[in-house]
């Protein structure tokens, strides 16, 4: 059965009604899931397997049957590990029905149907008793309910309920324990993701400074964690102010509480500076002795950096203090970790909170609205003085003293820049409907372009549609800046990101081809064929081809009625894998000034790429089943057809690949 789904088009600004399969949302979740990434995580898999074997052995050594409860089983992998390790029976809970159905098939294919029961429910709905889902409580609890923040997927409430209703007292648990670590740092780069800095503008009257509003300065910021690949942040980007501090631990073998709590650690700063940011991660110990440990520590805090496991389903956390505070080397302070049932946040206190009665702190909430409007990369983009200087220089070449400017971007500083540079009047709007209220003819239309609804690079072509909507308000000879945009593409080999789309096949000796087939089927749906947005500064890659301009968009003219099409071929010049194509936009402010949202400079001799750290680039993954360590022996070119559809604002790219690379996107 087909259903109609409404969605806001981020490029055209219109609401569209599209005919979709009734299971459309399921397919999106499967296609975008991290199941493949988790199953490719060898370190995670091995540590779980070792911990499960040890837990089953401890139960058997007591002369008891090993009855396992696996919450969030996914593919059923951990349950199959448990049965292989000697468990007598396993109850595997999976609330997501398509995944539960796949788990049933995977368990059956691997020959464990008589020992594993898949329960398609939320764990809080599971019943115990003769007529229940489980005849009695389990004595081994296995879970993988963690996110980058540890507790963000509801691990604490799930454990709390399981201990009260589903498992025996003092049961074995895998993992047995989790510990959250934190490190206080000073970092202008990371602080720029949270606060607005003064913006300096060189004008004919001298330097002008745009100062952020006081309410933004005082705002504690957004309560959400910023999870990133911290291993891609250079050590030169921050100054360490504290040792790595163990903030709190959770013992999963005992009753767990989801109530709000605070945990303080006294420390002496290693250096004087401004305390701004808390870097945080966790590790899990699979056994009571702590001999089997899986850690998320970044390379500088890892016990063996050479054994560092790349993973994207668990990264590291960046938390921002409510305000920056000066610290003095050697003068004791308390770092406090607060958490409720789903979130963690940090504060810095001069004395122990237990002593002054401030053990609990309210979760920070943004009251300036800026943190709700802009994401972290957008803060960094606005704070980029070099980028601002580039816009200022471009504005100086097109701005006239009697100019009337219209700025079309979300939360942009361009209108203030134009004002400081001498524009007679400056209007700024956030959507095209407001433009019809303008009374004077516009001589300069400005845009970065940036819009909060944009995910893929070409979604910011919304600027072009607004330019078209206000065409009758533009004076003869009006200047539009940027004057044009171009779409660029390059074929790359990822160091690690390819894993999120690579089939698993066999995982730790278990056949999971059924999951691969399910994901492949989900990827056959229309929206899943689109490019995926990724901040590639976090995901190292090497170019296999030179960057190539594939489409141009002339903002001097309204959006055309007919599609813009192009065909071409990309020559593969460097040896290695072709994991996918990266696309980005470049905005031509003036004939002499261009801003790139993608590649910032030519790739190095070995192909290493430097990406814009404020923007996400579009990635089309090529589907390949070949071992990514083996160079393909295919042709030296990949042909493509690219098309811009003016009615929908979509950009589609179709690739023709060799036998070694199946048809992508």
Tab-separated table of N, CA and C in Angstrom, residues 395 399-408 412-429 438 440-447:
chain	number	residue	atom	x	y	z
A	395	UNK	N	32.293	42.513	-0.415
A	395	UNK	CA	31.274	43.549	-0.295
A	395	UNK	C	31.808	44.904	-0.741
A	399	UNK	N	29.492	47.174	-3.201
A	399	UNK	CA	28.614	48.059	-2.441
A	399	UNK	C	28.787	49.513	-2.886
A	400	UNK	N	27.661	50.206	-3.096
A	400	UNK	CA	27.663	51.624	-3.444
A	400	UNK	C	27.111	52.427	-2.270
A	401	UNK	N	27.561	53.679	-2.103
A	401	UNK	CA	27.139	54.479	-0.942
A	401	UNK	C	25.626	54.610	-0.807
A	402	UNK	N	24.903	54.689	-1.940
A	402	UNK	CA	23.452	54.828	-1.882
A	402	UNK	C	22.755	53.482	-2.043
A	403	UNK	N	23.500	52.428	-1.811
A	403	UNK	CA	22.962	51.094	-2.038
A	403	UNK	C	21.869	50.719	-1.046
A	404	UNK	N	20.870	49.981	-1.537
A	404	UNK	CA	19.820	49.396	-0.706
A	404	UNK	C	20.011	47.891	-0.754
A	405	UNK	N	20.347	47.325	0.371
A	405	UNK	CA	20.734	45.910	0.408
A	405	UNK	C	19.625	45.049	0.993
A	406	UNK	N	19.456	43.896	0.427
A	406	UNK	CA	18.560	42.876	0.973
A	406	UNK	C	19.396	41.640	1.257
A	407	UNK	N	19.427	41.214	2.518
A	407	UNK	CA	20.220	40.047	2.924
A	407	UNK	C	19.297	38.863	3.140
A	408	UNK	N	19.574	37.773	2.439
A	408	UNK	CA	18.758	36.568	2.535
A	408	UNK	C	19.642	35.415	2.996
A	412	UNK	N	22.396	35.633	9.569
A	412	UNK	CA	23.651	36.044	8.959
A	412	UNK	C	24.091	37.409	9.474
A	413	UNK	N	25.406	37.618	9.526
A	413	UNK	CA	25.972	38.912	9.890
A	413	UNK	C	26.189	39.810	8.675
A	414	UNK	N	25.861	39.341	7.467
A	414	UNK	CA	26.113	40.129	6.261
A	414	UNK	C	25.407	41.484	6.299
A	415	UNK	N	24.204	41.519	6.872
A	415	UNK	CA	23.484	42.790	6.915
A	415	UNK	C	24.235	43.808	7.761
A	416	UNK	N	24.816	43.367	8.879
A	416	UNK	CA	25.591	44.284	9.715
A	416	UNK	C	26.889	44.699	9.029
A	417	UNK	N	27.496	43.770	8.294
A	417	UNK	CA	28.702	44.120	7.551
A	417	UNK	C	28.387	45.188	6.511
A	418	UNK	N	27.274	45.017	5.797
A	418	UNK	CA	26.885	45.994	4.782
A	418	UNK	C	26.618	47.356	5.412
A	419	UNK	N	25.986	47.354	6.585
A	419	UNK	CA	25.709	48.615	7.280
A	419	UNK	C	27.012	49.324	7.653
A	420	UNK	N	27.959	48.581	8.236
A	420	UNK	CA	29.221	49.183	8.650
A	420	UNK	C	30.042	49.661	7.457
A	421	UNK	N	29.795	49.064	6.297
A	421	UNK	CA	30.552	49.453	5.111
A	421	UNK	C	29.887	50.591	4.347
A	422	UNK	N	28.755	51.111	4.876
A	422	UNK	CA	28.197	52.341	4.326
A	422	UNK	C	26.947	52.213	3.489
A	423	UNK	N	26.259	51.065	3.498
A	423	UNK	CA	25.015	50.955	2.726
A	423	UNK	C	23.976	51.932	3.267
A	424	UNK	N	23.190	52.549	2.365
A	424	UNK	CA	22.175	53.517	2.792
A	424	UNK	C	21.077	52.842	3.606
A	425	UNK	N	20.592	51.705	3.097
A	425	UNK	CA	19.562	50.946	3.803
A	425	UNK	C	19.869	49.458	3.669
A	426	UNK	N	19.579	48.744	4.734
A	426	UNK	CA	19.809	47.302	4.727
A	426	UNK	C	18.557	46.611	5.253
A	427	UNK	N	18.023	45.688	4.475
A	427	UNK	CA	16.907	44.859	4.902
A	427	UNK	C	17.414	43.417	5.043
A	428	UNK	N	16.886	42.726	6.015
A	428	UNK	CA	17.246	41.314	6.145
A	428	UNK	C	15.985	40.518	6.395
A	429	UNK	N	15.858	39.414	5.703
A	429	UNK	CA	14.678	38.560	5.850
A	429	UNK	C	15.121	37.120	6.029
A	438	UNK	N	8.680	44.815	0.930
A	438	UNK	CA	9.688	45.849	0.712
A	438	UNK	C	9.122	46.946	-0.205
A	440	UNK	N	11.171	49.791	-1.323
A	440	UNK	CA	12.158	50.399	-2.212
A	440	UNK	C	12.827	49.335	-3.057
A	441	UNK	N	13.316	49.765	-4.221
A	441	UNK	CA	14.041	48.842	-5.076
A	441	UNK	C	15.390	48.489	-4.455
A	442	UNK	N	15.745	47.206	-4.558
A	442	UNK	CA	16.971	46.697	-3.953
A	442	UNK	C	18.099	46.775	-4.964
A	443	UNK	N	19.233	47.370	-4.548
A	443	UNK	CA	20.370	47.472	-5.452
A	443	UNK	C	21.418	46.396	-5.202
A	444	UNK	N	21.351	45.750	-4.036
A	444	UNK	CA	22.314	44.695	-3.709
A	444	UNK	C	21.624	43.605	-2.914
A	445	UNK	N	21.582	42.420	-3.478
A	445	UNK	CA	20.999	41.261	-2.807
A	445	UNK	C	22.141	40.395	-2.287
A	446	UNK	N	22.140	40.150	-0.967
A	446	UNK	CA	23.242	39.437	-0.331
A	446	UNK	C	22.798	38.092	0.225
A	447	UNK	N	23.710	37.150	0.226
A	447	UNK	CA	23.480	35.877	0.909
A	447	UNK	C	24.803	35.193	1.150
